[in-house]
Amino acid sequence: MAELVDPKKLKSVAQLAIEYGFDRKYLSRLASTGKLKAWFIADSWITTDEILTQYLKTRPSRGRPKKNKQKSPQK
């Protein structure tokens, strides 16, 4: 069953990119690959603040994994 979204909350990915400090192309790529739930309407990807913040909370961490440095016992 499709999830209903309030049309008043819809924003373009370009607008959200500015608000959240991302590159528009990055968010568009997430939308086009299905990683970010969005709709392609009138040549623009559209989503909501809530959907984007939920994605940001659950996205995989980026960068190198942190190494657990164990301190050697002091003499």
PDB file of C-alpha atoms in Angstrom:
ATOM      1  CA  MET A   1       0.000   0.000   0.000  1.00  0.00           C
ATOM      2  CA  ALA A   2       1.359   3.417  -0.895  1.00  0.00           C
ATOM      3  CA  GLU A   3       2.324   5.819   1.847  1.00  0.00           C
ATOM      4  CA  LEU A   4       0.507   9.147   1.673  1.00  0.00           C
ATOM      5  CA  VAL A   5       2.581  12.316   1.787  1.00  0.00           C
ATOM      6  CA  ASP A   6       1.200  15.776   2.450  1.00  0.00           C
ATOM      7  CA  PRO A   7       1.747  17.731  -0.804  1.00  0.00           C
ATOM      8  CA  LYS A   8       2.430  20.893   1.229  1.00  0.00           C
ATOM      9  CA  LYS A   9       5.570  19.257   2.662  1.00  0.00           C
ATOM     10  CA  LEU A  10       7.101  18.366  -0.698  1.00  0.00           C
ATOM     11  CA  LYS A  11      10.315  20.157  -1.646  1.00  0.00           C
ATOM     12  CA  SER A  12      12.686  19.837  -4.555  1.00  0.00           C
ATOM     13  CA  VAL A  13      15.953  18.028  -3.985  1.00  0.00           C
ATOM     14  CA  ALA A  14      17.749  21.213  -5.103  1.00  0.00           C
ATOM     15  CA  GLN A  15      16.033  23.201  -2.345  1.00  0.00           C
ATOM     16  CA  LEU A  16      16.815  20.542   0.280  1.00  0.00           C
ATOM     17  CA  ALA A  17      20.437  20.414  -0.875  1.00  0.00           C
ATOM     18  CA  ILE A  18      20.786  24.115  -0.106  1.00  0.00           C
ATOM     19  CA  GLU A  19      19.058  23.799   3.271  1.00  0.00           C
ATOM     20  CA  TYR A  20      21.103  20.767   4.389  1.00  0.00           C
ATOM     21  CA  GLY A  21      24.426  21.721   2.789  1.00  0.00           C
ATOM     22  CA  PHE A  22      24.624  18.910   0.226  1.00  0.00           C
ATOM     23  CA  ASP A  23      25.392  18.993  -3.470  1.00  0.00           C
ATOM     24  CA  ARG A  24      22.217  18.820  -5.548  1.00  0.00           C
ATOM     25  CA  LYS A  25      23.735  16.120  -7.756  1.00  0.00           C
ATOM     26  CA  TYR A  26      24.467  13.943  -4.708  1.00  0.00           C
ATOM     27  CA  LEU A  27      20.847  14.010  -3.519  1.00  0.00           C
ATOM     28  CA  SER A  28      19.579  13.514  -7.081  1.00  0.00           C
ATOM     29  CA  ARG A  29      21.792  10.428  -7.442  1.00  0.00           C
ATOM     30  CA  LEU A  30      20.475   9.032  -4.146  1.00  0.00           C
ATOM     31  CA  ALA A  31      16.926   9.561  -5.414  1.00  0.00           C
ATOM     32  CA  SER A  32      17.549   8.085  -8.860  1.00  0.00           C
ATOM     33  CA  THR A  33      19.187   4.959  -7.408  1.00  0.00           C
ATOM     34  CA  GLY A  34      16.343   4.453  -4.942  1.00  0.00           C
ATOM     35  CA  LYS A  35      18.419   5.057  -1.814  1.00  0.00           C
ATOM     36  CA  LEU A  36      16.410   8.183  -0.992  1.00  0.00           C
ATOM     37  CA  LYS A  37      12.638   7.924  -1.338  1.00  0.00           C
ATOM     38  CA  ALA A  38      11.661  10.600  -3.854  1.00  0.00           C
ATOM     39  CA  TRP A  39       9.435  11.184  -6.863  1.00  0.00           C
ATOM     40  CA  PHE A  40      10.463  12.486 -10.290  1.00  0.00           C
ATOM     41  CA  ILE A  41       7.926  15.168 -11.213  1.00  0.00           C
ATOM     42  CA  ALA A  42       8.278  17.768 -13.971  1.00  0.00           C
ATOM     43  CA  ASP A  43      12.012  17.173 -14.486  1.00  0.00           C
ATOM     44  CA  SER A  44      12.823  17.447 -10.748  1.00  0.00           C
ATOM     45  CA  TRP A  45      13.264  15.049  -7.878  1.00  0.00           C
ATOM     46  CA  ILE A  46      10.833  15.829  -5.047  1.00  0.00           C
ATOM     47  CA  THR A  47      10.877  14.586  -1.447  1.00  0.00           C
ATOM     48  CA  THR A  48      10.251  15.863   2.099  1.00  0.00           C
ATOM     49  CA  ASP A  49      12.385  17.037   5.029  1.00  0.00           C
ATOM     50  CA  GLU A  50      11.189  14.053   7.046  1.00  0.00           C
ATOM     51  CA  ILE A  51      12.237  11.525   4.410  1.00  0.00           C
ATOM     52  CA  LEU A  52      15.663  13.135   4.038  1.00  0.00           C
ATOM     53  CA  THR A  53      16.320  13.312   7.791  1.00  0.00           C
ATOM     54  CA  GLN A  54      15.242   9.684   8.182  1.00  0.00           C
ATOM     55  CA  TYR A  55      17.656   8.672   5.420  1.00  0.00           C
ATOM     56  CA  LEU A  56      20.486  10.642   7.039  1.00  0.00           C
ATOM     57  CA  LYS A  57      19.904   8.850  10.357  1.00  0.00           C
ATOM     58  CA  THR A  58      20.045   5.408   8.761  1.00  0.00           C
ATOM     59  CA  ARG A  59      22.658   5.855   6.028  1.00  0.00           C
ATOM     60  CA  PRO A  60      25.884   3.890   6.283  1.00  0.00           C
ATOM     61  CA  SER A  61      28.792   5.660   7.918  1.00  0.00           C
ATOM     62  CA  ARG A  62      31.321   7.217   5.612  1.00  0.00           C
ATOM     63  CA  GLY A  63      35.083   7.314   5.686  1.00  0.00           C
ATOM     64  CA  ARG A  64      37.557   4.939   7.223  1.00  0.00           C
ATOM     65  CA  PRO A  65      36.456   2.812  10.137  1.00  0.00           C
ATOM     66  CA  LYS A  66      37.871   3.944  13.449  1.00  0.00           C
ATOM     67  CA  LYS A  67      40.523   1.727  14.946  1.00  0.00           C
ATOM     68  CA  ASN A  68      40.210   0.836  18.593  1.00  0.00           C
ATOM     69  CA  LYS A  69      43.572   1.780  20.003  1.00  0.00           C
ATOM     70  CA  GLN A  70      44.308  -0.059  23.184  1.00  0.00           C
ATOM     71  CA  LYS A  71      46.597   1.756  25.506  1.00  0.00           C
ATOM     72  CA  SER A  72      49.603  -0.222  26.569  1.00  0.00           C
ATOM     73  CA  PRO A  73      49.972  -0.620  30.313  1.00  0.00           C
ATOM     74  CA  GLN A  74      52.114   2.093  31.810  1.00  0.00           C
ATOM     75  CA  LYS A  75      55.286   1.036  33.585  1.00  0.00           C
TER      76      LYS A  75
END
